[in-house]
Tab-separated table of C-alpha atoms in Angstrom:
chain	number	residue	atom	x	y	z
N	203	UNK	CA	0.107	0.152	-0.189
N	204	UNK	CA	1.542	3.465	-0.582
N	205	UNK	CA	0.495	7.180	-0.569
N	206	UNK	CA	1.581	10.502	-2.107
N	207	UNK	CA	2.685	14.227	-1.188
N	208	UNK	CA	3.924	15.608	-4.364
N	209	UNK	CA	0.910	16.630	-6.391
N	210	UNK	CA	0.542	13.615	-8.467
N	211	UNK	CA	3.046	10.371	-6.773
N	212	UNK	CA	1.601	8.321	-4.289
N	213	UNK	CA	2.918	5.501	-2.901
N	214	UNK	CA	0.870	2.528	-0.678
N	215	UNK	CA	2.196	0.476	1.371
N	216	UNK	CA	1.000	-2.423	3.451
N	217	UNK	CA	2.560	-5.045	5.708
N	218	UNK	CA	2.736	-8.818	5.831
N	219	UNK	CA	5.364	-10.662	7.974
N	220	UNK	CA	8.425	-12.259	6.507
N	221	UNK	CA	11.287	-13.586	8.684
N	222	UNK	CA	13.913	-10.965	9.644
N	223	UNK	CA	13.268	-8.316	7.269
N	224	UNK	CA	9.862	-6.081	7.812
N	225	UNK	CA	7.919	-6.314	4.561
N	226	UNK	CA	5.122	-3.700	3.257
N	227	UNK	CA	3.139	-5.769	0.817
N	228	UNK	CA	-0.370	-5.231	-1.182
N	229	UNK	CA	-0.927	-8.183	-3.521
N	230	UNK	CA	-1.525	-11.446	-3.557
N	231	UNK	CA	0.054	-14.511	-5.284
N	232	UNK	CA	-0.484	-14.586	-9.113
N	233	UNK	CA	-2.023	-17.869	-10.997
N	234	UNK	CA	-2.775	-18.452	-14.257
N	235	UNK	CA	-5.627	-16.737	-15.626
N	236	UNK	CA	-8.195	-18.629	-16.933
N	237	UNK	CA	-9.589	-16.603	-19.545
N	238	UNK	CA	-8.305	-15.853	-23.128
N	239	UNK	CA	-8.515	-12.111	-23.247
N	240	UNK	CA	-7.819	-10.264	-26.588
N	241	UNK	CA	-5.573	-8.430	-25.224
N	242	UNK	CA	-2.301	-6.148	-27.331
N	243	UNK	CA	0.224	-4.933	-25.359
N	244	UNK	CA	2.312	-2.026	-26.188
N	245	UNK	CA	5.654	-2.420	-28.236
N	246	UNK	CA	8.353	-1.412	-26.038
N	247	UNK	CA	10.813	1.000	-27.542
N	248	UNK	CA	13.039	3.331	-25.280
N	249	UNK	CA	13.605	6.674	-26.462
N	250	UNK	CA	17.182	8.027	-26.436
N	251	UNK	CA	16.758	9.090	-23.117
N	252	UNK	CA	15.434	5.926	-21.307
N	253	UNK	CA	17.925	2.903	-20.335
N	254	UNK	CA	15.576	0.697	-18.820
N	255	UNK	CA	11.764	-0.639	-18.915
N	256	UNK	CA	11.501	0.896	-15.560
N	257	UNK	CA	12.316	4.096	-16.688
N	258	UNK	CA	9.954	3.974	-19.898
N	259	UNK	CA	6.957	3.284	-18.124
N	260	UNK	CA	7.695	5.535	-15.251
N	261	UNK	CA	7.240	8.215	-17.615
N	262	UNK	CA	3.333	7.577	-17.979
N	263	UNK	CA	2.718	6.279	-14.893
N	264	UNK	CA	3.793	6.920	-11.077
N	265	UNK	CA	5.114	3.260	-10.636
N	266	UNK	CA	5.465	2.281	-7.034
N	267	UNK	CA	6.331	-0.874	-5.177
N	268	UNK	CA	3.472	-2.791	-3.148
N	269	UNK	CA	6.816	-4.813	-1.858
N	270	UNK	CA	9.291	-3.022	-0.072
N	271	UNK	CA	11.858	-4.616	2.191
N	272	UNK	CA	13.912	-2.273	4.373
N	273	UNK	CA	17.411	-3.380	2.735
N	274	UNK	CA	15.625	-2.547	-0.810
N	275	UNK	CA	15.069	1.299	-0.037
N	276	UNK	CA	17.763	2.367	-1.902
N	277	UNK	CA	16.863	-0.221	-5.007
N	278	UNK	CA	13.310	1.081	-5.149
N	279	UNK	CA	13.236	3.954	-2.584
N	280	UNK	CA	9.319	4.500	-1.765
N	281	UNK	CA	7.970	7.782	-2.889
N	282	UNK	CA	5.113	8.076	0.046
N	283	UNK	CA	3.769	5.325	2.359
N	284	UNK	CA	0.551	3.694	4.012
N	285	UNK	CA	0.430	3.103	7.528
N	286	UNK	CA	-2.056	0.201	8.747
N	287	UNK	CA	-2.941	-2.190	11.122
N	288	UNK	CA	-0.594	-4.851	9.001
N	289	UNK	CA	2.211	-2.662	9.384
N	290	UNK	CA	2.050	-2.488	13.172
N	291	UNK	CA	1.099	-6.645	12.977
N	292	UNK	CA	4.815	-6.394	11.099
N	293	UNK	CA	6.672	-4.104	13.420
N	294	UNK	CA	5.155	-5.770	16.438
N	295	UNK	CA	6.815	-9.232	15.758
N	296	UNK	CA	10.254	-7.763	14.721
N	297	UNK	CA	11.350	-5.599	17.703
N	298	UNK	CA	14.346	-4.652	15.893
N	299	UNK	CA	12.806	-2.570	13.502
N	300	UNK	CA	13.615	1.046	13.028
N	301	UNK	CA	9.928	1.587	13.306
N	302	UNK	CA	9.726	-0.070	16.884
N	303	UNK	CA	10.486	2.821	19.207
N	304	UNK	CA	7.516	4.810	17.709
N	305	UNK	CA	5.045	1.888	18.681
N	306	UNK	CA	6.673	1.501	22.070
N	307	UNK	CA	6.301	5.259	22.265
N	308	UNK	CA	2.434	4.772	21.653
N	309	UNK	CA	2.510	2.604	24.978
N	310	UNK	CA	4.812	5.113	27.341
N	311	UNK	CA	5.177	9.157	27.346
N	312	UNK	CA	8.113	11.094	27.545
N	313	UNK	CA	6.373	13.398	30.251
N	314	UNK	CA	5.598	9.864	32.389
N	315	UNK	CA	8.849	7.895	32.139
N	316	UNK	CA	10.912	10.429	34.250
N	317	UNK	CA	8.377	9.579	37.619
N	318	UNK	CA	10.283	8.196	40.217
N	319	UNK	CA	7.135	6.344	42.182
N	320	UNK	CA	6.385	3.485	39.564
N	321	UNK	CA	2.666	3.493	40.951
N	322	UNK	CA	2.615	7.028	39.967
N	323	UNK	CA	4.305	6.559	36.549
N	324	UNK	CA	2.065	3.458	35.713
N	325	UNK	CA	-1.062	5.980	36.564
N	326	UNK	CA	0.578	8.665	34.387
N	327	UNK	CA	0.892	5.708	31.236
N	328	UNK	CA	-2.398	4.823	31.887
N	329	UNK	CA	-3.952	8.268	31.864
N	330	UNK	CA	-2.043	9.496	29.301
N	331	UNK	CA	-2.366	6.642	26.552
N	332	UNK	CA	-4.686	4.342	27.124
N	333	UNK	CA	-7.680	6.479	27.188
N	334	UNK	CA	-5.862	10.179	26.395
N	335	UNK	CA	-8.519	13.222	26.575
N	336	UNK	CA	-10.761	11.883	24.135
N	337	UNK	CA	-10.701	8.060	24.505
N	338	UNK	CA	-7.719	7.736	22.216
N	339	UNK	CA	-6.151	4.229	22.544
N	340	UNK	CA	-2.471	2.827	21.803
N	341	UNK	CA	-3.374	1.786	18.713
N	342	UNK	CA	-4.292	5.132	17.295
N	343	UNK	CA	-1.503	6.188	18.578
N	344	UNK	CA	0.935	3.563	17.084
N	345	UNK	CA	-0.136	4.493	13.594
N	346	UNK	CA	0.432	8.174	13.918
N	347	UNK	CA	4.024	7.720	15.418
N	348	UNK	CA	4.865	5.290	12.742
N	349	UNK	CA	2.869	7.342	10.334
N	350	UNK	CA	5.315	10.515	11.321
N	351	UNK	CA	8.382	8.498	11.207
N	352	UNK	CA	7.503	7.153	7.815
N	353	UNK	CA	6.554	10.882	6.693
N	354	UNK	CA	10.479	11.649	7.553
N	355	UNK	CA	11.394	8.679	5.291
N	356	UNK	CA	9.628	9.427	2.264
N	357	UNK	CA	8.834	12.740	0.084
N	358	UNK	CA	5.038	12.130	-0.373
N	359	UNK	CA	2.201	11.903	1.788
N	360	UNK	CA	1.482	9.292	4.070
N	361	UNK	CA	-1.942	7.442	4.160
N	362	UNK	CA	-3.214	6.442	7.395
N	363	UNK	CA	-6.083	3.826	7.596
N	364	UNK	CA	-9.360	4.263	9.183
N	365	UNK	CA	-10.534	1.700	11.748
N	366	UNK	CA	-12.365	-0.698	9.410
N	367	UNK	CA	-14.974	-1.460	12.113
N	368	UNK	CA	-16.591	2.182	11.304
N	369	UNK	CA	-17.052	1.459	7.784
N	370	UNK	CA	-20.725	1.552	7.777
N	371	UNK	CA	-20.719	4.919	10.019
N	372	UNK	CA	-19.793	8.203	8.281
N	373	UNK	CA	-19.907	10.671	11.205
N	374	UNK	CA	-17.598	7.729	13.213
N	375	UNK	CA	-14.974	8.255	10.106
N	376	UNK	CA	-15.125	11.778	10.186
N	377	UNK	CA	-14.686	11.931	14.209
N	378	UNK	CA	-11.953	9.166	13.736
N	379	UNK	CA	-10.005	11.181	11.000
N	380	UNK	CA	-10.285	14.462	13.426
N	381	UNK	CA	-8.751	12.593	16.091
N	382	UNK	CA	-5.664	11.238	13.828
N	383	UNK	CA	-5.374	14.654	12.624
N	384	UNK	CA	-5.254	15.804	16.278
N	385	UNK	CA	-2.492	13.296	16.942
N	386	UNK	CA	-0.603	14.019	13.917
N	387	UNK	CA	-0.552	17.719	14.532
N	388	UNK	CA	0.920	16.973	18.279
N	389	UNK	CA	3.945	15.330	16.153
N	390	UNK	CA	4.391	18.060	13.747
N	391	UNK	CA	3.365	16.908	10.812
N	392	UNK	CA	0.998	18.674	8.612
N	393	UNK	CA	-2.335	17.922	6.797
N	394	UNK	CA	-0.848	18.648	3.337
N	395	UNK	CA	1.593	15.401	4.467
N	396	UNK	CA	-1.632	13.414	5.167
N	397	UNK	CA	-4.119	10.747	3.315
N	398	UNK	CA	-6.969	8.900	5.432
N	399	UNK	CA	-7.743	5.872	4.038
N	400	UNK	CA	-11.433	4.737	4.145
N	401	UNK	CA	-13.167	1.697	2.403
N	402	UNK	CA	-15.391	2.462	-0.071
N	403	UNK	CA	-18.794	1.570	1.376
N	404	UNK	CA	-21.316	4.676	0.712
N	405	UNK	CA	-20.728	5.482	3.923
N	406	UNK	CA	-17.106	5.539	3.425
N	407	UNK	CA	-17.737	7.844	0.377
N	408	UNK	CA	-20.186	9.843	2.203
N	409	UNK	CA	-17.129	10.733	4.824
N	410	UNK	CA	-14.550	11.190	1.973
N	411	UNK	CA	-16.671	13.870	0.382
N	412	UNK	CA	-17.158	15.533	3.747
N	413	UNK	CA	-13.655	15.241	4.797
N	414	UNK	CA	-12.462	16.704	1.215
N	415	UNK	CA	-14.943	19.637	1.783
N	416	UNK	CA	-12.720	20.602	4.875
N	417	UNK	CA	-9.648	20.254	2.696
N	418	UNK	CA	-8.695	16.722	4.751
N	419	UNK	CA	-7.220	14.310	1.903
N	420	UNK	CA	-8.983	11.233	1.493
N	421	UNK	CA	-7.801	7.962	0.226
N	422	UNK	CA	-10.978	5.410	-0.964
N	423	UNK	CA	-9.960	1.938	-1.277
N	424	UNK	CA	-11.620	-1.213	-1.556
N	425	UNK	CA	-13.144	-0.239	-4.942
N	426	UNK	CA	-14.230	-3.337	-7.449
N	427	UNK	CA	-16.768	-1.676	-9.472
N	428	UNK	CA	-17.327	1.315	-11.405
N	429	UNK	CA	-20.092	2.522	-9.302
N	430	UNK	CA	-17.866	2.536	-6.683
N	431	UNK	CA	-15.119	4.715	-8.517
N	432	UNK	CA	-17.948	6.932	-9.938
N	433	UNK	CA	-19.445	8.062	-6.755
N	434	UNK	CA	-15.930	8.358	-5.100
N	435	UNK	CA	-15.121	10.639	-7.822
N	436	UNK	CA	-18.312	12.547	-7.104
N	437	UNK	CA	-17.241	12.869	-3.832
N	438	UNK	CA	-13.778	14.487	-4.640
N	439	UNK	CA	-11.927	12.035	-3.088
N	440	UNK	CA	-7.801	12.696	-3.696
N	441	UNK	CA	-7.084	9.230	-4.427
N	442	UNK	CA	-9.475	6.099	-5.468
N	443	UNK	CA	-7.596	2.369	-5.174
N	444	UNK	CA	-8.600	-0.278	-7.424
N	445	UNK	CA	-7.296	-3.825	-6.846
N	446	UNK	CA	-6.864	-5.368	-10.467
N	447	UNK	CA	-5.363	-8.529	-9.486
N	448	UNK	CA	-8.248	-9.329	-7.295
N	449	UNK	CA	-11.103	-8.090	-9.784
N	450	UNK	CA	-9.651	-10.815	-11.884
N	451	UNK	CA	-9.100	-13.606	-9.223
N	452	UNK	CA	-12.620	-13.248	-8.510
N	453	UNK	CA	-13.805	-13.631	-12.232
N	454	UNK	CA	-11.709	-16.733	-12.441
N	455	UNK	CA	-14.010	-18.480	-9.826
N	456	UNK	CA	-17.515	-17.298	-10.485
N	457	UNK	CA	-20.091	-16.045	-12.511
N	458	UNK	CA	-23.162	-13.574	-12.385
N	459	UNK	CA	-21.771	-10.241	-11.913
N	460	UNK	CA	-22.904	-8.255	-15.274
N	461	UNK	CA	-20.195	-5.971	-14.869
N	462	UNK	CA	-17.326	-8.397	-14.991
N	463	UNK	CA	-19.215	-10.492	-17.488
N	464	UNK	CA	-19.669	-7.896	-20.101
N	465	UNK	CA	-15.440	-7.384	-20.090
N	466	UNK	CA	-14.930	-10.913	-21.048
N	467	UNK	CA	-17.550	-10.959	-23.744
N	468	UNK	CA	-15.417	-7.765	-25.018
N	469	UNK	CA	-12.419	-9.846	-24.647
N	470	UNK	CA	-10.946	-8.000	-21.972
N	471	UNK	CA	-9.382	-8.633	-18.507
N	472	UNK	CA	-12.372	-7.150	-16.338
N	473	UNK	CA	-9.765	-5.738	-13.688
N	474	UNK	CA	-7.874	-3.757	-16.296
N	475	UNK	CA	-11.171	-2.874	-17.929
N	476	UNK	CA	-12.343	-1.388	-14.658
N	477	UNK	CA	-9.303	0.660	-14.469
N	478	UNK	CA	-9.243	2.365	-17.775
N	479	UNK	CA	-13.567	2.676	-17.057
N	480	UNK	CA	-12.703	4.813	-14.165
N	481	UNK	CA	-9.861	6.569	-15.299
N	482	UNK	CA	-11.741	7.903	-18.774
N	483	UNK	CA	-14.674	8.622	-16.366
N	484	UNK	CA	-12.648	10.974	-14.145
N	485	UNK	CA	-10.686	12.750	-16.607
N	486	UNK	CA	-13.828	13.075	-19.128
N	487	UNK	CA	-15.942	14.328	-16.574
N	488	UNK	CA	-13.231	16.763	-15.041
N	489	UNK	CA	-13.030	15.396	-11.511
N	490	UNK	CA	-9.917	15.931	-9.512
N	491	UNK	CA	-8.988	12.479	-7.921
N	492	UNK	CA	-6.347	10.354	-8.910
N	493	UNK	CA	-6.177	6.968	-9.901
N	494	UNK	CA	-4.276	3.784	-7.803
N	495	UNK	CA	-4.024	0.149	-9.977
N	496	UNK	CA	-3.193	-1.878	-7.212
N	497	UNK	CA	-2.436	-5.683	-7.107
N	498	UNK	CA	-1.142	-6.064	-10.949
N	499	UNK	CA	0.541	-8.980	-11.151
N	500	UNK	CA	3.220	-8.659	-14.184
N	501	UNK	CA	4.631	-6.270	-16.462
N	502	UNK	CA	1.803	-7.084	-18.902
N	503	UNK	CA	-0.629	-5.529	-16.525
N	504	UNK	CA	1.447	-2.371	-16.179
N	505	UNK	CA	1.993	-2.212	-20.019
N	506	UNK	CA	-1.867	-2.475	-20.066
N	507	UNK	CA	-2.360	0.519	-17.900
N	508	UNK	CA	0.110	3.270	-18.865
N	509	UNK	CA	-1.300	6.458	-18.016
N	510	UNK	CA	-2.957	5.427	-14.730
N	511	UNK	CA	-1.763	8.207	-12.006
N	512	UNK	CA	-0.277	5.539	-9.989
N	513	UNK	CA	0.469	1.862	-10.351
N	514	UNK	CA	1.625	-0.347	-7.634
N	515	UNK	CA	3.873	-3.220	-8.535
N	516	UNK	CA	5.491	-6.081	-6.915
N	517	UNK	CA	9.201	-6.052	-5.924
N	518	UNK	CA	9.953	-8.779	-8.490
N	519	UNK	CA	7.877	-7.160	-11.372
N	520	UNK	CA	9.665	-3.849	-10.627
N	521	UNK	CA	12.974	-5.978	-10.275
N	522	UNK	CA	11.997	-7.317	-13.976
N	523	UNK	CA	11.535	-3.684	-15.504
N	524	UNK	CA	14.834	-2.524	-14.013
N	525	UNK	CA	16.913	-5.225	-15.503
N	526	UNK	CA	15.395	-4.665	-19.012
N	527	UNK	CA	17.729	-2.774	-20.745
N	528	UNK	CA	16.160	-0.821	-24.232
N	529	UNK	CA	18.141	1.575	-26.302
N	530	UNK	CA	17.115	3.686	-28.904
N	531	UNK	CA	17.352	1.004	-31.669
N	532	UNK	CA	15.272	-1.619	-30.037
N	533	UNK	CA	12.185	-2.652	-31.721
N	534	UNK	CA	10.195	-1.676	-28.702
N	535	UNK	CA	7.751	1.201	-28.583
N	536	UNK	CA	5.985	2.490	-25.147
N	537	UNK	CA	2.478	3.488	-25.415
N	538	UNK	CA	0.178	5.573	-22.827
N	539	UNK	CA	-3.009	3.589	-23.184
N	540	UNK	CA	-4.662	5.893	-20.963
N	541	UNK	CA	-4.623	9.513	-21.518
N	542	UNK	CA	-7.306	12.852	-21.303
N	543	UNK	CA	-7.352	12.984	-24.753
N	544	UNK	CA	-8.710	9.073	-24.654
N	545	UNK	CA	-10.997	9.624	-22.017
N	546	UNK	CA	-12.236	12.542	-24.049
N	547	UNK	CA	-13.090	9.960	-26.529
N	548	UNK	CA	-14.858	7.261	-24.582
N	549	UNK	CA	-18.621	6.628	-24.839
N	550	UNK	CA	-20.209	6.266	-21.773
N	551	UNK	CA	-23.868	4.481	-21.693
N	552	UNK	CA	-26.631	6.378	-20.097
N	553	UNK	CA	-26.673	4.278	-17.660
N	554	UNK	CA	-22.954	3.990	-16.411
N	555	UNK	CA	-22.882	7.910	-15.712
N	556	UNK	CA	-26.307	8.347	-13.713
N	557	UNK	CA	-27.548	10.667	-17.048
N	558	UNK	CA	-30.920	11.963	-16.510
N	559	UNK	CA	-32.655	14.023	-19.381
N	560	UNK	CA	-34.377	17.194	-18.352
N	561	UNK	CA	-35.313	17.809	-22.327
N	562	UNK	CA	-38.916	17.574	-21.124
N	563	UNK	CA	-38.315	20.611	-18.876
N	564	UNK	CA	-35.353	22.539	-20.279
N	565	UNK	CA	-33.949	22.989	-23.926
N	566	UNK	CA	-30.606	21.501	-23.109
N	567	UNK	CA	-28.964	18.061	-23.562
N	568	UNK	CA	-28.860	15.318	-20.849
N	569	UNK	CA	-27.426	16.362	-17.726
N	570	UNK	CA	-25.010	14.391	-14.900
N	571	UNK	CA	-26.801	13.240	-11.843
N	572	UNK	CA	-24.887	12.448	-8.513
N	573	UNK	CA	-24.403	8.889	-7.531
N	574	UNK	CA	-26.543	8.282	-4.369
N	575	UNK	CA	-26.615	5.322	-1.767
N	576	UNK	CA	-29.669	3.909	-3.734
N	577	UNK	CA	-28.130	4.137	-7.392
N	578	UNK	CA	-24.790	2.703	-5.773
N	579	UNK	CA	-26.396	-0.235	-3.893
N	580	UNK	CA	-28.073	-1.033	-7.000
N	581	UNK	CA	-25.185	-0.787	-9.286
N	582	UNK	CA	-22.760	-2.755	-7.529
N	583	UNK	CA	-22.618	-6.476	-8.687
N	584	UNK	CA	-21.396	-9.680	-6.610
N	585	UNK	CA	-18.030	-9.027	-7.263
N	586	UNK	CA	-17.572	-5.878	-5.649
N	587	UNK	CA	-20.064	-6.558	-2.767
N	588	UNK	CA	-18.010	-9.604	-1.620
N	589	UNK	CA	-14.629	-8.437	-1.989
N	590	UNK	CA	-15.535	-5.349	0.102
N	591	UNK	CA	-16.689	-7.668	2.434
N	592	UNK	CA	-13.753	-9.682	2.378
N	593	UNK	CA	-11.563	-6.714	2.087
N	594	UNK	CA	-13.184	-5.038	5.435
N	595	UNK	CA	-12.885	-8.391	7.267
N	596	UNK	CA	-9.042	-8.743	6.919
N	597	UNK	CA	-8.576	-5.097	8.084
N	598	UNK	CA	-11.143	-5.897	11.251
N	599	UNK	CA	-9.409	-8.914	12.032
N	600	UNK	CA	-5.669	-7.141	12.019
N	601	UNK	CA	-7.005	-4.589	13.982
N	602	UNK	CA	-8.090	-6.658	16.791
N	603	UNK	CA	-4.895	-8.764	16.674
N	604	UNK	CA	-2.910	-5.466	16.957
N	605	UNK	CA	-5.176	-4.029	20.272
N	606	UNK	CA	-4.723	-7.886	21.698
N	607	UNK	CA	-1.015	-7.907	21.155
N	608	UNK	CA	-0.485	-4.072	22.599
N	609	UNK	CA	-2.635	-5.196	25.553
N	610	UNK	CA	-0.184	-8.016	25.985
N	611	UNK	CA	3.015	-6.175	25.832
N	612	UNK	CA	1.514	-3.211	28.591
N	613	UNK	CA	3.063	-1.760	30.046
N	614	UNK	CA	6.206	-1.329	27.660
N	615	UNK	CA	9.776	-2.907	28.608
N	616	UNK	CA	12.269	-0.849	30.008
N	617	UNK	CA	9.520	2.285	31.433
């Protein structure tokens, strides 16, 4: 998972646990696609200023790692980062990581440590950390402390996961983001360095709309349907994240989703088709959102998505791109598949863009109406419903595990 600070760039990191090195990971293992899609991939030919395939594709899209091992920061330095419960799980499992102190400090507090009386010191910790003034718990503080450390390491924005248990509570999401902002303010991380990662339920999308109206940048995740992407764009979300490979995986073993089946009938990969349609919608109708394609599985996916704002790529794919040298006389040429110009030519159906004809009232053409909760619910097919529910369950389980681990190590060592 990854995030941004510069106007376009953004990288998002999430985490899993290898042996001795902390790994941030987003994607799942790839397997052979059972469809036969009519794909035409770009011919790759670097112009004189480019030396590798990675250089070439980076001229079209911001390419960011979805698997970053600390040892590889120099090879593939992240432009930005995401702090999440899965990242905290990784840190808690590896006490020698550079971020472990940030977690320990969430359990302790510099104003409590110098106190001589153990009972008074423990009472101070409990008052200042476990409850704080607004009921903030150590999990929130750990997220923010690690986010603050990441903000020192990356030039881009840091995206902070909002508790998935609030996914269906618009005002709960907003209150949590406000609390996280106050915690970031305590460690001098300004709002412009931050994104807040919110699940793309209708309530999450509405929370994004209200937060963006306050100038707070949001990152909507778990987007698996065009309806979610369009509603998120209309809400003004700063970043919209679509998981290409997860849509593809669902389609390999399920049926009955009209959006996915329509893409397959056209000979298209449903995950790539979803990103293409969302990109074209955002650019054709002038929305400010940046689109992020995640869970890509191979170089062909990247070649098919060139032009999208951000592509999160596995480390092995980045390594392959970096090792593939191109020269001006090579037989390859890179083409951006997605562009504002191609978006302007893209034809949407009235149903896809929620058009409403007012010709009986006004002497005008059709006008674009807003997606609402009812239209979103009716337009989301079984794939997006199931994948969204699975994603929420995963996030909730990770959050609970972090809270259990923090409880077990309270009070922190050496305090």
